[in-house]
Coordinates of C-alpha atoms in Angstrom, one line a residue:
M1 CA 14.2 -42.2 31.5
I2 CA 12.4 -42.5 28.2
N3 CA 11.6 -38.8 28.2
K4 CA 15.3 -38.0 28.8
I5 CA 16.3 -40.2 25.8
I6 CA 13.7 -38.5 23.6
K7 CA 14.8 -35.0 24.5
R8 CA 18.5 -35.9 23.9
A9 CA 17.7 -37.4 20.5
H10 CA 15.7 -34.3 19.6
K11 CA 18.5 -32.0 20.5
K12 CA 21.0 -34.0 18.4
L13 CA 18.6 -34.0 15.4
V14 CA 18.2 -30.2 15.5
K15 CA 22.0 -29.7 15.7
S16 CA 22.7 -32.1 12.9
E17 CA 20.1 -30.5 10.5
F18 CA 20.9 -26.9 11.0
P19 CA 24.5 -26.5 12.4
E20 CA 25.2 -23.0 13.6
N21 CA 28.7 -22.9 12.0
S22 CA 27.4 -23.9 8.6
P23 CA 27.8 -21.3 5.9
N24 CA 24.2 -21.8 4.9
A25 CA 22.9 -21.3 8.4
D26 CA 22.2 -17.6 7.9
Q27 CA 20.1 -18.4 4.8
F28 CA 17.8 -20.6 6.8
Y29 CA 17.2 -17.9 9.4
E30 CA 16.5 -15.2 6.8
V31 CA 12.9 -13.9 6.7
V32 CA 11.6 -14.1 3.1
V33 CA 8.6 -12.0 2.1
K34 CA 5.9 -14.4 0.8
H35 CA 2.5 -13.0 0.0
A36 CA 0.8 -16.3 0.7
S37 CA -2.7 -14.9 0.6
R38 CA -2.2 -13.1 -2.8
A39 CA 0.2 -15.3 -4.7
A40 CA 0.7 -19.0 -5.5
S41 CA 1.1 -21.7 -2.9
A42 CA 3.9 -21.3 -0.5
N43 CA 5.2 -24.8 -1.3
S44 CA 6.2 -23.6 -4.8
D45 CA 8.8 -21.2 -3.4
P46 CA 12.1 -22.9 -2.3
L47 CA 13.0 -19.8 -0.3
N48 CA 9.9 -19.8 1.8
F49 CA 11.4 -20.5 5.2
P50 CA 9.6 -20.3 8.5
P51 CA 9.8 -16.7 9.6
A52 CA 9.5 -17.7 13.2
A53 CA 13.0 -19.1 13.2
A54 CA 14.4 -15.7 12.1
S55 CA 14.9 -14.2 15.5
P56 CA 13.5 -15.8 18.6
S57 CA 12.2 -13.3 21.0
P58 CA 13.9 -13.3 24.4
T59 CA 11.9 -14.1 27.4
V60 CA 13.2 -11.0 29.2
I61 CA 14.2 -7.8 27.5
E62 CA 17.0 -5.9 29.2
A63 CA 16.6 -2.2 29.3
L64 CA 20.0 -1.0 28.3
P65 CA 21.4 2.4 29.6
P66 CA 21.7 5.4 27.2
I67 CA 24.9 5.2 25.2
G68 CA 26.0 8.6 26.5
D69 CA 25.9 7.4 30.1
V70 CA 28.7 4.8 29.7
A71 CA 32.4 5.1 29.2
V72 CA 33.7 5.9 25.7
S73 CA 35.5 2.6 25.5
E74 CA 32.3 0.7 26.2
R75 CA 30.1 2.5 23.7
P76 CA 30.8 0.4 20.6
A77 CA 29.9 -2.8 22.5
L78 CA 26.7 -1.2 23.8
F79 CA 25.8 0.1 20.4
L80 CA 26.1 -3.5 19.0
R81 CA 24.0 -4.8 22.0
K82 CA 21.3 -2.3 21.2
I83 CA 21.2 -3.4 17.6
K84 CA 20.8 -7.0 18.7
L85 CA 18.1 -6.0 21.2
C86 CA 16.0 -4.7 18.3
S87 CA 16.5 -7.9 16.2
F88 CA 13.3 -9.5 17.3
L89 CA 9.6 -8.9 16.5
C90 CA 7.0 -7.8 19.0
D91 CA 3.5 -9.1 18.9
F92 CA 1.1 -6.3 18.1
S93 CA -2.0 -8.5 17.8
D94 CA -2.5 -8.3 21.6
T95 CA -2.5 -4.8 22.9
L96 CA -2.3 -5.8 26.5
K97 CA 0.6 -8.2 26.2
S98 CA 4.3 -7.3 26.2
V99 CA 3.7 -3.6 26.5
H100 CA 7.0 -3.2 28.3
E101 CA 8.8 -5.1 25.4
K102 CA 7.3 -2.9 22.7
E103 CA 8.1 0.3 24.5
T104 CA 11.7 -0.7 25.3
K105 CA 12.3 -1.6 21.7
R106 CA 10.7 1.6 20.4
Q107 CA 13.0 3.7 22.7
T108 CA 16.0 1.7 21.7
L109 CA 15.2 2.2 18.0
E110 CA 14.8 6.0 18.6
E111 CA 18.2 6.1 20.2
L112 CA 19.7 4.2 17.3
V113 CA 18.2 6.7 14.9
E114 CA 19.8 9.6 16.9
I115 CA 23.1 7.8 17.1
I116 CA 23.2 7.1 13.3
Q117 CA 22.1 10.7 12.5
S118 CA 24.8 12.2 14.7
G119 CA 27.5 10.1 12.8
S120 CA 29.1 9.0 16.1
Y121 CA 29.8 5.5 14.8
A122 CA 30.9 4.4 11.4
F123 CA 28.6 2.0 9.5
S124 CA 31.5 -0.2 8.4
D125 CA 32.0 -1.5 11.9
N126 CA 28.4 -2.9 12.5
Q127 CA 26.7 -2.7 9.1
E128 CA 26.2 -6.5 8.8
Q129 CA 24.4 -6.6 12.2
L130 CA 22.5 -3.4 11.3
V131 CA 21.2 -4.8 8.0
K132 CA 20.3 -8.1 9.7
M133 CA 18.3 -6.2 12.2
V134 CA 16.5 -4.3 9.5
T135 CA 15.9 -7.5 7.6
V136 CA 14.3 -9.2 10.6
N137 CA 11.9 -6.3 11.2
I138 CA 10.7 -5.3 7.7
F139 CA 10.7 -8.5 5.7
R140 CA 7.5 -10.3 6.8
C141 CA 4.4 -11.8 5.4
L142 CA 1.9 -9.2 4.5
P143 CA -1.7 -9.7 5.7
P144 CA -4.4 -10.6 3.2
S145 CA -5.8 -7.6 1.3
S146 CA -8.9 -6.2 3.1
R147 CA -10.3 -4.2 0.3
N148 CA -11.0 -4.2 -3.4
T149 CA -8.1 -2.5 -5.3
E150 CA -10.1 -1.9 -8.5
N151 CA -11.9 1.2 -7.2
V152 CA -9.6 2.7 -4.6
D153 CA -10.1 6.3 -3.8
P154 CA -6.7 7.9 -3.1
E155 CA -8.3 10.4 -0.8
D156 CA -10.2 7.8 1.2
D157 CA -9.9 8.4 4.9
D158 CA -10.6 4.7 5.7
K159 CA -7.0 3.5 5.0
Y160 CA -5.2 0.5 6.4
L161 CA -2.7 1.3 9.2
D162 CA -0.2 -1.3 10.2
P163 CA -0.3 -1.8 14.0
S164 CA 3.5 -2.3 14.1
W165 CA 4.2 1.0 12.4
P166 CA 5.7 2.7 15.5
H167 CA 8.6 0.2 15.2
L168 CA 8.6 -0.1 11.4
Q169 CA 8.9 3.6 10.9
L170 CA 12.0 3.8 13.0
V171 CA 13.5 0.8 11.3
Y172 CA 12.8 2.3 7.8
E173 CA 14.4 5.5 9.1
I174 CA 17.5 3.6 10.1
L175 CA 17.7 1.9 6.7
L176 CA 17.2 5.2 4.8
R177 CA 20.0 6.9 6.8
Y178 CA 22.2 3.9 6.2
V179 CA 21.6 4.0 2.4
V180 CA 22.0 7.8 2.0
S181 CA 24.9 8.3 4.4
P182 CA 28.2 9.3 2.7
E183 CA 30.0 7.1 5.2
T184 CA 28.4 4.0 3.7
D185 CA 31.1 2.2 1.7
I186 CA 29.5 0.9 -1.5
K187 CA 31.9 -1.9 -2.0
S188 CA 31.1 -3.5 1.3
A189 CA 27.5 -2.4 1.5
K190 CA 26.6 -4.1 -1.8
H191 CA 27.3 -7.5 -0.2
H192 CA 24.5 -6.8 2.3
V193 CA 22.1 -4.8 0.2
D194 CA 22.3 -7.4 -2.5
H195 CA 19.8 -8.6 -5.2
V196 CA 17.9 -10.8 -2.7
F197 CA 17.5 -7.8 -0.4
V198 CA 16.3 -5.5 -3.2
L199 CA 13.8 -8.2 -4.4
K200 CA 12.3 -8.5 -1.0
L201 CA 12.1 -4.7 -0.7
I202 CA 10.2 -4.6 -4.0
D203 CA 7.8 -7.3 -2.7
L204 CA 6.9 -5.1 0.2
F205 CA 5.4 -2.5 -2.2
D206 CA 2.2 -4.5 -2.0
S207 CA 1.7 -3.3 1.6
E208 CA -1.7 -1.6 2.2
D209 CA -0.2 1.0 4.5
Q210 CA 0.6 4.0 2.4
R211 CA 3.1 5.3 4.9
E212 CA 5.2 2.2 4.4
R213 CA 5.0 2.5 0.6
E214 CA 6.3 6.1 0.8
Y215 CA 9.3 5.0 2.8
L216 CA 9.9 2.1 0.4
K217 CA 9.7 4.4 -2.6
T218 CA 12.3 6.8 -1.2
I219 CA 14.7 4.0 -0.1
L220 CA 14.5 2.1 -3.4
H221 CA 15.1 5.3 -5.4
R222 CA 18.1 6.0 -3.3
I223 CA 19.4 2.5 -3.7
Y224 CA 19.0 2.8 -7.5
G225 CA 20.9 6.1 -7.5
K226 CA 23.8 4.9 -5.2
F227 CA 24.3 1.3 -6.2
M228 CA 24.8 1.4 -9.9
V229 CA 25.5 -2.3 -10.0
H230 CA 21.9 -3.0 -9.0
R231 CA 20.2 -0.7 -11.6
P232 CA 19.5 -3.3 -14.4
F233 CA 18.2 -5.8 -11.7
I234 CA 15.9 -3.2 -10.2
R235 CA 14.4 -2.3 -13.5
K236 CA 13.9 -5.9 -14.4
A237 CA 12.3 -6.7 -11.0
I238 CA 9.9 -3.7 -11.3
N239 CA 9.0 -4.9 -14.9
N240 CA 8.2 -8.4 -13.5
V241 CA 5.8 -6.8 -10.9
F242 CA 4.1 -4.9 -13.7
Y243 CA 3.8 -8.1 -15.8
R244 CA 2.3 -10.1 -13.0
F245 CA -0.1 -7.3 -12.2
I246 CA -1.3 -6.9 -15.8
F247 CA -1.5 -10.5 -17.0
E248 CA -2.2 -12.4 -13.8
T249 CA -3.5 -10.8 -10.6
Q250 CA -4.6 -7.2 -11.5
R251 CA -4.3 -6.6 -7.7
H252 CA -1.4 -4.6 -6.3
N253 CA -1.2 -1.7 -3.9
G254 CA 2.1 -0.2 -4.9
I255 CA 1.8 0.3 -8.7
A256 CA 1.6 4.1 -8.3
E257 CA 4.8 4.3 -6.2
L258 CA 6.7 1.9 -8.5
L259 CA 5.7 4.1 -11.5
E260 CA 6.9 7.2 -9.6
I261 CA 10.3 5.6 -9.3
M262 CA 10.3 4.6 -13.0
G263 CA 9.3 8.1 -13.9
S264 CA 12.4 9.4 -12.3
I265 CA 14.5 6.7 -13.9
I266 CA 13.1 7.4 -17.4
N267 CA 13.9 11.1 -16.9
G268 CA 17.6 10.1 -16.7
F269 CA 17.7 7.9 -19.8
A270 CA 20.4 8.9 -22.2
L271 CA 19.8 9.5 -25.9
P272 CA 19.7 7.6 -28.2
M273 CA 17.4 5.4 -26.1
R274 CA 18.4 1.8 -25.7
E275 CA 16.2 -0.9 -27.2
E276 CA 15.4 -2.5 -23.8
H277 CA 13.9 0.8 -22.6
K278 CA 11.6 1.0 -25.7
L279 CA 10.5 -2.6 -25.1
F280 CA 9.6 -1.6 -21.5
L281 CA 7.4 1.1 -22.9
I282 CA 5.6 -1.2 -25.4
R283 CA 5.4 -4.3 -23.2
A284 CA 4.8 -2.9 -19.8
L285 CA 3.7 0.8 -19.7
V286 CA 1.2 0.6 -22.6
P287 CA -0.5 -2.6 -21.4
L288 CA -0.8 -1.0 -17.9
H289 CA -3.8 0.9 -19.5
K290 CA -5.8 -2.3 -19.5
P291 CA -6.5 -3.0 -15.8
K292 CA -9.7 -1.7 -14.2
S293 CA -7.9 0.0 -11.4
I294 CA -6.0 2.4 -13.7
S295 CA -7.5 5.4 -11.9
S296 CA -5.3 4.7 -8.8
Y297 CA -2.1 5.1 -10.8
H298 CA -3.0 6.8 -14.1
Q299 CA -1.3 10.1 -13.2
Q300 CA 2.1 8.4 -12.7
L301 CA 1.6 6.2 -15.7
S302 CA 0.8 9.1 -18.0
Y303 CA 3.9 11.0 -16.8
C304 CA 6.1 8.0 -17.7
V305 CA 4.5 7.6 -21.2
V306 CA 4.8 11.3 -22.0
Q307 CA 8.5 11.2 -20.9
F308 CA 9.2 8.6 -23.5
V309 CA 7.5 10.6 -26.3
E310 CA 9.3 13.8 -25.3
K311 CA 12.6 12.0 -25.4
D312 CA 12.0 10.3 -28.7
N313 CA 9.2 11.6 -30.9
R314 CA 9.1 8.5 -33.0
L315 CA 7.5 6.6 -30.1
A316 CA 4.3 8.7 -30.4
D317 CA 2.9 6.4 -33.1
P318 CA 3.2 3.1 -31.1
V319 CA 1.9 4.9 -27.9
I320 CA -1.2 6.3 -29.6
K321 CA -1.9 3.0 -31.3
G322 CA -1.5 1.3 -27.9
L323 CA -4.0 3.7 -26.3
L324 CA -6.5 2.9 -29.1
K325 CA -6.0 -0.8 -28.6
F326 CA -6.9 -0.6 -24.9
W327 CA -9.5 2.1 -25.3
P328 CA -12.4 1.5 -22.8
V329 CA -15.8 0.7 -24.3
T330 CA -18.2 1.0 -21.3
N331 CA -16.1 2.8 -18.6
C332 CA -16.7 6.5 -19.1
Q333 CA -14.5 7.7 -16.3
K334 CA -11.6 5.7 -17.7
E335 CA -12.3 7.2 -21.1
V336 CA -11.9 10.7 -19.7
L337 CA -8.5 9.7 -18.3
F338 CA -7.5 8.3 -21.8
L339 CA -8.5 11.6 -23.5
G340 CA -6.5 13.6 -21.0
E341 CA -3.4 11.5 -21.6
L342 CA -4.0 11.5 -25.3
E343 CA -3.8 15.3 -25.3
E344 CA -0.5 15.3 -23.5
V345 CA 0.9 12.7 -25.9
L346 CA -0.3 14.7 -28.9
E347 CA 1.3 17.9 -27.5
A348 CA 4.7 16.1 -27.8
T349 CA 3.9 14.5 -31.2
Q350 CA 5.5 15.8 -34.4
P351 CA 3.8 15.8 -37.9
P352 CA 5.5 12.7 -39.4
E353 CA 4.3 10.5 -36.5
F354 CA 0.9 12.2 -36.5
L355 CA 0.4 11.2 -40.1
R356 CA 0.7 7.5 -39.3
C357 CA -2.1 7.3 -36.8
M358 CA -4.4 10.3 -37.4
V359 CA -7.2 8.4 -39.3
A360 CA -7.7 5.7 -36.6
L361 CA -7.2 8.4 -33.9
F362 CA -9.9 10.7 -35.1
R363 CA -12.4 7.9 -35.7
Q364 CA -12.1 7.2 -32.0
I365 CA -12.4 10.9 -31.2
G366 CA -15.5 11.0 -33.3
R367 CA -17.1 8.2 -31.3
C368 CA -16.2 10.1 -28.1
L369 CA -17.8 13.3 -29.5
N370 CA -21.1 11.4 -29.8
S371 CA -20.9 9.8 -26.4
P372 CA -24.1 10.2 -24.3
H373 CA -21.9 10.8 -21.3
F374 CA -21.4 14.5 -21.4
Q375 CA -18.0 14.5 -19.6
V376 CA -16.5 12.2 -22.4
A377 CA -17.9 14.4 -25.2
E378 CA -16.7 17.6 -23.4
R379 CA -13.2 16.2 -22.9
A380 CA -13.0 15.2 -26.5
L381 CA -14.0 18.7 -27.6
Y382 CA -11.5 20.3 -25.3
L383 CA -8.7 18.9 -27.5
W384 CA -9.4 21.8 -29.9
N385 CA -8.3 24.2 -27.1
N386 CA -4.7 23.0 -27.5
E387 CA -2.8 25.1 -30.1
H388 CA -0.4 22.4 -31.0
I389 CA -3.2 20.0 -31.7
I390 CA -5.0 22.7 -33.8
S391 CA -1.9 23.1 -35.9
L392 CA -1.6 19.4 -36.5
V393 CA -5.3 19.2 -37.5
A394 CA -5.0 22.3 -39.7
Q395 CA -2.1 20.8 -41.6
N396 CA -4.2 17.6 -42.2
R397 CA -7.7 19.0 -42.4
N398 CA -8.4 17.4 -45.8
V399 CA -8.2 14.0 -44.1
I400 CA -9.5 14.8 -40.6
L401 CA -12.6 16.9 -41.3
P402 CA -14.3 14.2 -43.4
V403 CA -13.7 11.7 -40.6
I404 CA -15.3 13.7 -37.8
F405 CA -17.8 15.9 -39.7
E406 CA -20.7 13.5 -39.3
A407 CA -20.0 13.3 -35.5
L408 CA -20.1 17.1 -35.3
E409 CA -23.4 17.3 -37.2
N410 CA -25.0 14.6 -35.1
N411 CA -24.0 16.5 -31.9
M412 CA -25.6 19.6 -33.2
K413 CA -28.9 17.8 -34.1
S414 CA -29.4 15.4 -31.2
H415 CA -27.0 15.7 -28.2
W416 CA -28.9 16.4 -25.1
N417 CA -26.3 18.5 -23.3
R418 CA -26.2 22.2 -24.0
A419 CA -22.5 22.6 -23.1
V420 CA -21.6 19.9 -25.6
N421 CA -23.8 21.7 -28.2
G422 CA -22.0 25.0 -27.6
L423 CA -18.5 23.4 -27.8
T424 CA -19.5 21.5 -31.0
A425 CA -20.6 24.8 -32.6
N426 CA -17.2 26.4 -31.8
V427 CA -15.4 23.5 -33.4
R428 CA -17.6 23.6 -36.5
K429 CA -16.9 27.4 -36.8
M430 CA -13.2 26.8 -36.4
F431 CA -13.2 24.3 -39.4
L432 CA -15.4 26.7 -41.4
E433 CA -12.9 29.5 -40.9
M434 CA -10.0 27.2 -41.6
D435 CA -11.2 26.0 -45.0
A436 CA -14.7 27.1 -46.1
A437 CA -14.6 25.1 -49.4
L438 CA -13.7 21.9 -47.7
F439 CA -16.4 22.5 -45.0
E440 CA -19.1 23.0 -47.7
E441 CA -17.9 19.9 -49.6
C442 CA -18.1 17.8 -46.4
Q443 CA -21.6 19.3 -45.7
R444 CA -22.7 18.4 -49.2
Q445 CA -21.5 14.8 -48.8
Y446 CA -23.2 14.6 -45.4
L447 CA -26.5 15.8 -46.8
E448 CA -26.3 13.4 -49.7
K449 CA -25.6 10.6 -47.2
E450 CA -28.6 11.6 -45.1
A451 CA -30.8 11.6 -48.2
R452 CA -29.6 8.2 -49.2
A453 CA -30.2 6.9 -45.7
R454 CA -33.8 8.3 -45.8
E455 CA -34.4 6.7 -49.2
L456 CA -33.1 3.3 -47.8
E457 CA -35.4 3.7 -44.8
E458 CA -38.4 4.4 -46.9
K459 CA -37.6 1.4 -49.1
R460 CA -37.2 -0.7 -46.1
L461 CA -40.6 0.4 -44.7
L462 CA -42.2 -0.2 -48.1
T463 CA -40.8 -3.7 -48.3
W464 CA -42.2 -4.5 -44.8
K465 CA -45.6 -3.2 -45.8
K466 CA -45.6 -5.4 -48.9
L467 CA -44.5 -8.4 -46.8
E468 CA -47.3 -7.7 -44.3
A469 CA -49.9 -7.5 -47.2
V470 CA -48.7 -10.8 -48.7
A471 CA -48.9 -12.5 -45.2
A472 CA -52.4 -11.1 -44.6
Q473 CA -53.5 -12.4 -48.1
A474 CA -52.1 -15.8 -47.3
V475 CA -54.0 -16.0 -44.1
R476 CA -57.2 -15.2 -45.8
D477 CA -56.6 -17.8 -48.5
D478 CA -56.0 -20.5 -45.9
M479 CA -59.2 -19.6 -44.1
V480 CA -61.2 -20.0 -47.3
L481 CA -59.7 -23.4 -48.0
V482 CA -60.6 -24.6 -44.6
R483 CA -64.2 -23.6 -45.0

């Protein structure tokens, strides 16, 4: 009797707390992406609801007949039943359990993809149920990161593969076809693919599975192109991911894919460029040169930065100064990347902007010329193979040559690498042919500086000898006094 009373009270409590007819009931059952192992505590997020309540798995899965085997009048209802059948998650942690469930769901998802691809049923009839099914499957807690993202090799064969990918791939395929389909009505679809949906989608870019990130990149790009109302929100959300990565965690798996999307977006910016886009360059893209894991996304980052400079030449000055601000000191591989990006930026730079930053720029290039790491020195010398850079240097040789002449001479005298010596000789010859009088003047000043340095060194050694003599005399005097 007591057990019956307890069970009855428990049922009443559950119904009173989460009524099925409540307008907020769907919000409770939504699955919200929460990177509990990589972000702050889950208690700080008011939307962090238990994902287990999203779609309880049925005890028995009914194998539904193919949709082509039933009467035409029954097909819409069967199509909806198939969508609901896929609105639960299978347990992939145990390979021996629920094999029949996983295979039944996979076959049903494949049939849904074929049905949607054939265009047999309009999305407007079942798009709410379809988006809910996608939401239940893809929005989930990502597992803790199993590797160090600072030194990730893009061609590494030992990549993480999500065990649930046989289902996830088909669900992503359904979502992609739903987004790109011309039958999808934007006015009604934007109520389902809303800001919350987009934000959860962007959170999934931290997945370690590269296959999932590729699907996410394609889908988010399509959403940006089709749903114009979401464009400012998408840009802002991506910015926030970059800010969190730069200034807080410096750990994220999808920075390269997000930069690819931003590269396509930047390519479509109209001129004159809006102020918010310039702020994005200065506050997000330039500081992205700071993290140690830049090698995993530098190619995409460099493309975005060069796009800005090509669209507005006046941005070359803040970009170059930003590169100098975050220039690596001890990481030679990162320095080579910076030099490559610097060449692309200079190729799009015009003389007025070059004048503002050339002194600080060539001081840094001079330090790179004298780097004991031969790849850094070589990459810096390769800048003189670019005709546009040579023309900029030739126009301002009176300022640039005195800045780097000492570095060139030091390379010729003491650098250990023969290839660097040969490239340095070519650059010296280029300057000599460009302006022989200036070259001789710089050489005279260099020799005078070397002579003064030798004189100072001799004076320093002489002073030390005098001090040693005075110290030795003091020791002898002390010994005589003691006696």
